Amino acid sequence: MDRLENARETVLKASRAYYAHLAYYEDLLAERRAAETKRELDFLEFAFRAHATHRVRDVIDVACGNGRHVLGLAHRGYQCTGQDYTPEQVQIAKARAKREGISVKLLQGDATRLNYENEFDAVLALYILFLLPDDDSVLTCMRQIHRALKPGGIVICNIANPFHKGNDWFSLKTIHQGHYFHETRVPGVRYISIDRVQDFDPLHGIAWWQETHVIQAEDGVHIFRDHERLRLFTYWDILHYLQVAGFKETKCYPDWKTKPPKKPKAETLIFVSRKD
Ligand SMILES: C[S@@+](CC[C@H](N)C(=O)[O-])C[C@H]1O[C@@H](n2cnc3c(N)ncnc32)[C@H](O)[C@@H]1O
């Protein structure tokens, strides 16, 4: 294995361990994201209607996590496949699908090793690009997404925009201040996360974080510490990747709103591109 491949494996292993740890807690806290997820699902359906040349039916999510998007879309009548690199996340998604009595194909898989051709009307890559270890991996993922789509089908991907003006964990303001504190409550659960930016490489757009999560639930207090390595992409990076992967036209939307932004200053930027 060459050095580059080795480095990728290391990032992937760390990310897997992190999301395996988080899976149980995320499921516990799923309710805190219900409104957010509904808003995102509404946007996805808007994008299907506005950008695909035909009616969207078959959808794949290449890093589905606990399955909140694929499960939501299945409830709305779509034929869904979800895959995730972390087996614990796939397990949680399967348990949720069973609980909710819906049918979704759920698999373990790497977003940079997709093996599909002309199969899907829409591909989702949500809150995942920042975890891919390097530019080559992002390009590989985009190219494989392009191949997986039927002509006239669309990809929907997003990034957390480091240039946004707020105080969220990924803003340049937080990175320079060096820490971020966040608390969420849902009935029966209190969740506190304290993030510290350990290092930041602006040239390659990489930030290393140390995190402490405290969860107070009915079964006691759980504390775990972890670290994450995240890529910080700009609007222009994503336009470039999509173009090189073969997508000719891309529309960018701010914060799950259906009007394109005048300037790319929103907290989350969502990109929609169609395969010709
Ligand atoms: C921030 S979560 C987002 C999950 C989901 N898309 C959502 O919006 O709720 C990132 C997910 O990406 C998964 N992941 C990380 N690296 C991956 C890879 N190379 N291929 C597929 N999934 C990956 C993690 O296991 C985790 O579930």
Tab-separated table of C-alpha atoms and ligand atoms in Angstrom:
chain	number	residue	atom	x	y	z
A	1	MET	CA	0.000	0.000	0.000
A	2	ASP	CA	1.526	3.388	-0.943
A	3	ARG	CA	1.788	6.291	1.519
A	4	LEU	CA	-1.213	8.157	0.117
A	5	GLU	CA	-3.427	5.077	0.319
A	6	ASN	CA	-2.175	4.517	3.867
A	7	ALA	CA	-3.097	8.072	4.888
A	8	ARG	CA	-6.603	7.608	3.422
A	9	GLU	CA	-7.093	4.386	5.341
A	10	THR	CA	-6.083	6.174	8.572
A	11	VAL	CA	-8.621	8.971	8.030
A	12	LEU	CA	-11.330	6.460	7.140
A	13	LYS	CA	-10.612	4.364	10.244
A	14	ALA	CA	-10.734	7.414	12.532
A	15	SER	CA	-13.985	8.606	10.955
A	16	ARG	CA	-15.484	5.113	11.293
A	17	ALA	CA	-14.593	4.952	14.992
A	18	TYR	CA	-16.038	8.417	15.561
A	19	TYR	CA	-19.378	7.705	13.850
A	20	ALA	CA	-19.648	4.258	15.436
A	21	HIS	CA	-19.406	5.954	18.825
A	22	LEU	CA	-21.895	8.627	17.897
A	23	ALA	CA	-24.486	6.285	16.315
A	24	TYR	CA	-26.219	5.313	19.552
A	25	TYR	CA	-26.421	8.897	20.817
A	26	GLU	CA	-27.616	10.264	17.493
A	27	ASP	CA	-30.457	7.778	17.536
A	28	LEU	CA	-31.330	8.901	21.062
A	29	LEU	CA	-31.334	12.495	19.861
A	30	ALA	CA	-33.040	11.898	16.489
A	31	GLU	CA	-35.995	13.938	17.687
A	32	ARG	CA	-33.884	17.083	17.986
A	33	ARG	CA	-33.323	16.883	14.212
A	34	ALA	CA	-36.919	16.117	13.195
A	35	ALA	CA	-37.786	19.668	12.093
A	36	GLU	CA	-34.425	20.106	10.361
A	37	THR	CA	-34.846	16.777	8.532
A	38	LYS	CA	-38.365	17.664	7.385
A	39	ARG	CA	-37.100	20.934	5.941
A	40	GLU	CA	-34.292	19.108	4.120
A	41	LEU	CA	-36.707	16.489	2.747
A	42	ASP	CA	-38.994	19.242	1.438
A	43	PHE	CA	-35.989	20.789	-0.295
A	44	LEU	CA	-34.951	17.439	-1.817
A	45	GLU	CA	-38.410	16.982	-3.320
A	46	PHE	CA	-38.308	20.539	-4.652
A	47	ALA	CA	-34.923	19.809	-6.302
A	48	PHE	CA	-36.207	16.533	-7.805
A	49	ARG	CA	-39.093	18.384	-9.420
A	50	ALA	CA	-37.130	21.449	-10.487
A	51	HIS	CA	-33.961	19.835	-11.843
A	52	ALA	CA	-34.433	16.223	-12.980
A	53	THR	CA	-35.725	15.807	-16.537
A	54	HIS	CA	-37.990	12.931	-15.529
A	55	ARG	CA	-39.921	11.875	-12.427
A	56	VAL	CA	-37.527	10.833	-9.649
A	57	ARG	CA	-38.195	7.356	-8.302
A	58	ASP	CA	-34.907	5.589	-7.484
A	59	VAL	CA	-32.725	7.434	-4.982
A	60	ILE	CA	-29.439	6.479	-3.334
A	61	ASP	CA	-27.808	8.210	-0.361
A	62	VAL	CA	-24.061	7.479	-0.430
A	63	ALA	CA	-23.471	8.225	3.286
A	64	CYS	CA	-26.887	7.803	4.836
A	65	GLY	CA	-25.861	7.789	8.527
A	66	ASN	CA	-28.874	6.806	10.621
A	67	GLY	CA	-30.992	6.906	7.450
A	68	ARG	CA	-32.955	10.062	8.224
A	69	HIS	CA	-33.151	11.164	4.549
A	70	VAL	CA	-33.697	7.767	2.887
A	71	LEU	CA	-36.290	6.760	5.473
A	72	GLY	CA	-38.060	10.096	5.095
A	73	LEU	CA	-38.091	9.787	1.302
A	74	ALA	CA	-39.317	6.181	1.486
A	75	HIS	CA	-42.238	7.430	3.603
A	76	ARG	CA	-42.958	9.893	0.784
A	77	GLY	CA	-43.109	7.085	-1.794
A	78	TYR	CA	-39.573	6.922	-3.251
A	79	GLN	CA	-37.623	3.716	-3.867
A	80	CYS	CA	-34.565	4.224	-1.660
A	81	THR	CA	-31.109	2.752	-1.121
A	82	GLY	CA	-28.886	3.969	1.704
A	83	GLN	CA	-25.275	3.116	2.307
A	84	ASP	CA	-22.768	4.193	4.927
A	85	TYR	CA	-19.183	3.296	5.702
A	86	THR	CA	-19.857	2.805	9.429
A	87	PRO	CA	-21.649	-0.506	10.134
A	88	GLU	CA	-23.074	0.828	13.428
A	89	GLN	CA	-24.849	3.619	11.525
A	90	VAL	CA	-26.264	1.095	9.038
A	91	GLN	CA	-27.535	-1.008	11.958
A	92	ILE	CA	-29.283	2.017	13.462
A	93	ALA	CA	-30.838	2.836	10.068
A	94	LYS	CA	-32.047	-0.771	9.690
A	95	ALA	CA	-33.563	-0.743	13.177
A	96	ARG	CA	-35.339	2.547	12.425
A	97	ALA	CA	-36.706	1.191	9.109
A	98	LYS	CA	-38.022	-1.882	10.940
A	99	ARG	CA	-39.558	0.248	13.710
A	100	GLU	CA	-41.235	2.505	11.146
A	101	GLY	CA	-42.373	-0.429	8.997
A	102	ILE	CA	-40.857	0.785	5.716
A	103	SER	CA	-38.722	-0.882	3.121
A	104	VAL	CA	-35.316	0.652	2.296
A	105	LYS	CA	-32.247	-1.163	0.973
A	106	LEU	CA	-29.462	-0.472	3.502
A	107	LEU	CA	-25.836	-1.449	2.953
A	108	GLN	CA	-22.363	-0.868	4.310
A	109	GLY	CA	-20.224	0.889	1.685
A	110	ASP	CA	-17.623	3.536	0.924
A	111	ALA	CA	-18.732	6.685	-0.926
A	112	THR	CA	-15.524	6.542	-2.983
A	113	ARG	CA	-16.182	2.968	-4.124
A	114	LEU	CA	-19.617	3.140	-5.703
A	115	ASN	CA	-20.250	0.470	-8.247
A	116	TYR	CA	-23.369	1.602	-10.100
A	117	GLU	CA	-24.039	2.605	-13.678
A	118	ASN	CA	-27.143	4.449	-14.970
A	119	GLU	CA	-29.215	3.201	-12.017
A	120	PHE	CA	-30.523	6.167	-10.069
A	121	ASP	CA	-32.683	9.212	-10.742
A	122	ALA	CA	-31.108	11.036	-7.802
A	123	VAL	CA	-27.965	10.631	-5.709
A	124	LEU	CA	-27.614	12.290	-2.301
A	125	ALA	CA	-24.226	13.141	-0.775
A	126	LEU	CA	-25.264	15.116	2.298
A	127	TYR	CA	-22.907	16.163	5.124
A	128	ILE	CA	-20.262	13.773	3.787
A	129	LEU	CA	-17.840	15.595	1.466
A	130	PHE	CA	-16.037	17.191	4.443
A	131	LEU	CA	-15.118	13.712	5.703
A	132	LEU	CA	-13.463	12.519	2.510
A	133	PRO	CA	-9.727	12.591	3.124
A	134	ASP	CA	-8.390	14.472	0.085
A	135	ASP	CA	-9.193	16.106	-3.255
A	136	ASP	CA	-8.723	12.849	-5.178
A	137	SER	CA	-11.285	11.077	-2.999
A	138	VAL	CA	-13.835	13.856	-3.549
A	139	LEU	CA	-13.280	13.728	-7.303
A	140	THR	CA	-13.513	9.935	-7.353
A	141	CYS	CA	-16.775	10.124	-5.402
A	142	MET	CA	-18.225	12.744	-7.793
A	143	ARG	CA	-17.200	10.767	-10.885
A	144	GLN	CA	-18.787	7.607	-9.503
A	145	ILE	CA	-21.960	9.519	-8.647
A	146	HIS	CA	-22.060	10.803	-12.232
A	147	ARG	CA	-21.756	7.222	-13.528
A	148	ALA	CA	-24.450	5.963	-11.101
A	149	LEU	CA	-27.012	8.467	-12.396
A	150	LYS	CA	-29.369	7.887	-15.291
A	151	PRO	CA	-29.206	10.683	-17.920
A	152	GLY	CA	-31.415	13.536	-16.702
A	153	GLY	CA	-30.920	12.437	-13.080
A	154	ILE	CA	-29.475	14.736	-10.416
A	155	VAL	CA	-26.918	14.823	-7.624
A	156	ILE	CA	-27.616	16.845	-4.477
A	157	CYS	CA	-24.630	17.511	-2.212
A	158	ASN	CA	-23.839	20.101	0.403
A	159	ILE	CA	-21.081	21.757	2.397
A	160	ALA	CA	-20.864	23.692	5.623
A	161	ASN	CA	-19.697	27.095	4.381
A	162	PRO	CA	-16.650	28.321	6.360
A	163	PHE	CA	-17.303	31.889	5.150
A	164	HIS	CA	-20.710	32.173	6.750
A	165	LYS	CA	-21.086	34.931	9.294
A	166	GLY	CA	-22.468	33.053	12.297
A	167	ASN	CA	-20.798	31.236	15.158
A	168	ASP	CA	-21.350	27.638	14.131
A	169	TRP	CA	-18.612	25.074	14.708
A	170	PHE	CA	-17.118	25.304	11.214
A	171	SER	CA	-17.081	29.104	10.775
A	172	LEU	CA	-13.685	30.759	10.386
A	173	LYS	CA	-14.649	32.862	13.425
A	174	THR	CA	-14.946	29.720	15.598
A	175	ILE	CA	-11.784	28.235	14.123
A	176	HIS	CA	-9.824	31.350	15.020
A	177	GLN	CA	-11.390	31.576	18.493
A	178	GLY	CA	-10.420	27.926	18.931
A	179	HIS	CA	-13.523	26.540	20.630
A	180	TYR	CA	-17.253	25.968	20.281
A	181	PHE	CA	-19.883	25.124	22.884
A	182	HIS	CA	-23.322	23.746	22.099
A	183	GLU	CA	-26.229	22.424	24.161
A	184	THR	CA	-29.411	20.660	22.977
A	185	ARG	CA	-32.347	19.308	24.949
A	186	VAL	CA	-35.093	16.956	23.900
A	187	PRO	CA	-37.503	15.350	26.401
A	188	GLY	CA	-35.427	13.042	28.609
A	189	VAL	CA	-32.067	13.909	27.042
A	190	ARG	CA	-29.597	16.758	27.485
A	191	TYR	CA	-26.646	16.897	25.097
A	192	ILE	CA	-23.619	19.158	25.470
A	193	SER	CA	-20.759	19.276	23.022
A	194	ILE	CA	-17.532	21.190	23.553
A	195	ASP	CA	-15.268	21.378	20.522
A	196	ARG	CA	-11.721	22.672	20.446
A	197	VAL	CA	-9.897	23.394	17.207
A	198	GLN	CA	-6.525	21.789	17.633
A	199	ASP	CA	-4.995	22.787	14.316
A	200	PHE	CA	-6.005	24.369	11.040
A	201	ASP	CA	-4.282	24.108	7.674
A	202	PRO	CA	-5.878	26.813	5.480
A	203	LEU	CA	-3.857	25.831	2.421
A	204	HIS	CA	-5.367	22.348	2.192
A	205	GLY	CA	-8.602	23.306	3.974
A	206	ILE	CA	-8.158	20.815	6.808
A	207	ALA	CA	-9.132	21.353	10.455
A	208	TRP	CA	-8.474	18.967	13.354
A	209	TRP	CA	-10.941	19.063	16.250
A	210	GLN	CA	-11.026	17.603	19.729
A	211	GLU	CA	-14.496	17.078	21.077
A	212	THR	CA	-16.109	16.255	24.377
A	213	HIS	CA	-19.714	15.094	24.292
A	214	VAL	CA	-21.767	14.892	27.474
A	215	ILE	CA	-25.110	13.143	27.307
A	216	GLN	CA	-27.495	13.139	30.231
A	217	ALA	CA	-30.202	10.552	29.579
A	218	GLU	CA	-32.601	8.383	31.578
A	219	ASP	CA	-29.920	5.688	31.838
A	220	GLY	CA	-27.330	8.067	33.372
A	221	VAL	CA	-24.602	10.453	32.238
A	222	HIS	CA	-22.346	9.437	29.365
A	223	ILE	CA	-19.171	11.291	28.499
A	224	PHE	CA	-16.962	10.595	25.558
A	225	ARG	CA	-14.062	12.357	23.974
A	226	ASP	CA	-13.097	12.100	20.376
A	227	HIS	CA	-11.228	13.757	17.555
A	228	GLU	CA	-12.202	14.564	13.992
A	229	ARG	CA	-10.403	15.699	10.881
A	230	LEU	CA	-12.547	17.752	8.560
A	231	ARG	CA	-12.087	19.362	5.158
A	232	LEU	CA	-13.403	22.899	4.788
A	233	PHE	CA	-14.549	23.479	1.222
A	234	THR	CA	-15.579	26.654	-0.493
A	235	TYR	CA	-18.355	27.254	-3.001
A	236	TRP	CA	-15.737	27.357	-5.801
A	237	ASP	CA	-14.161	24.014	-4.779
A	238	ILE	CA	-17.462	22.186	-5.192
A	239	LEU	CA	-18.289	23.855	-8.525
A	240	HIS	CA	-14.877	22.735	-9.738
A	241	TYR	CA	-15.255	19.102	-8.569
A	242	LEU	CA	-18.716	18.783	-10.125
A	243	GLN	CA	-17.512	20.217	-13.414
A	244	VAL	CA	-14.456	17.935	-13.613
A	245	ALA	CA	-16.704	14.947	-12.823
A	246	GLY	CA	-18.809	15.741	-15.920
A	247	PHE	CA	-21.688	17.843	-14.546
A	248	LYS	CA	-22.107	20.843	-16.837
A	249	GLU	CA	-24.519	23.066	-14.913
A	250	THR	CA	-24.788	23.483	-11.175
A	251	LYS	CA	-27.273	25.477	-9.124
A	252	CYS	CA	-26.398	26.433	-5.584
A	253	TYR	CA	-29.028	27.044	-2.882
A	254	PRO	CA	-28.592	28.566	0.594
A	255	ASP	CA	-29.669	26.833	3.800
A	256	TRP	CA	-32.285	24.533	2.182
A	257	LYS	CA	-34.131	27.554	0.754
A	258	THR	CA	-35.412	27.246	-2.778
A	259	LYS	CA	-34.036	30.597	-4.003
A	260	PRO	CA	-30.408	30.700	-5.219
A	261	PRO	CA	-28.201	33.014	-3.087
A	262	LYS	CA	-26.997	36.374	-4.374
A	263	LYS	CA	-23.664	35.749	-2.646
A	264	PRO	CA	-22.439	32.421	-1.248
A	265	LYS	CA	-22.603	33.533	2.417
A	266	ALA	CA	-25.150	31.049	3.835
A	267	GLU	CA	-24.320	28.567	6.604
A	268	THR	CA	-24.999	25.538	4.391
A	269	LEU	CA	-24.625	25.555	0.628
A	270	ILE	CA	-26.554	22.934	-1.312
A	271	PHE	CA	-25.502	22.085	-4.862
A	272	VAL	CA	-27.761	20.479	-7.452
A	273	SER	CA	-26.366	19.236	-10.792
A	274	ARG	CA	-27.927	17.217	-13.564
A	275	LYS	CA	-26.305	14.533	-15.707
A	276	ASP	CA	-26.856	15.294	-19.425
B	1	LIG	C1	-22.224	13.825	9.372
B	1	LIG	S1	-22.809	12.199	9.062
B	1	LIG	C2	-24.090	12.526	7.879
B	1	LIG	C3	-25.030	11.378	7.715
B	1	LIG	C4	-26.279	11.674	6.849
B	1	LIG	N1	-25.931	12.001	5.475
B	1	LIG	C5	-27.085	12.783	7.465
B	1	LIG	O1	-27.168	13.880	6.873
B	1	LIG	O2	-27.643	12.584	8.553
B	1	LIG	C6	-21.515	11.554	8.067
B	1	LIG	C7	-21.675	10.082	7.735
B	1	LIG	O3	-20.706	9.734	6.745
B	1	LIG	C8	-20.236	8.417	7.009
B	1	LIG	N2	-18.954	8.268	6.286
B	1	LIG	C9	-17.742	8.750	6.598
B	1	LIG	N3	-16.837	8.450	5.627
B	1	LIG	C10	-17.523	7.750	4.677
B	1	LIG	C11	-17.191	7.167	3.432
B	1	LIG	N4	-15.952	7.239	2.953
B	1	LIG	N5	-18.149	6.530	2.726
B	1	LIG	C12	-19.428	6.449	3.189
B	1	LIG	N6	-19.811	6.964	4.373
B	1	LIG	C13	-18.888	7.628	5.109
B	1	LIG	C14	-20.172	8.356	8.527
B	1	LIG	O4	-20.214	7.033	8.974
B	1	LIG	C15	-21.420	9.148	8.919
B	1	LIG	O5	-22.535	8.304	9.083
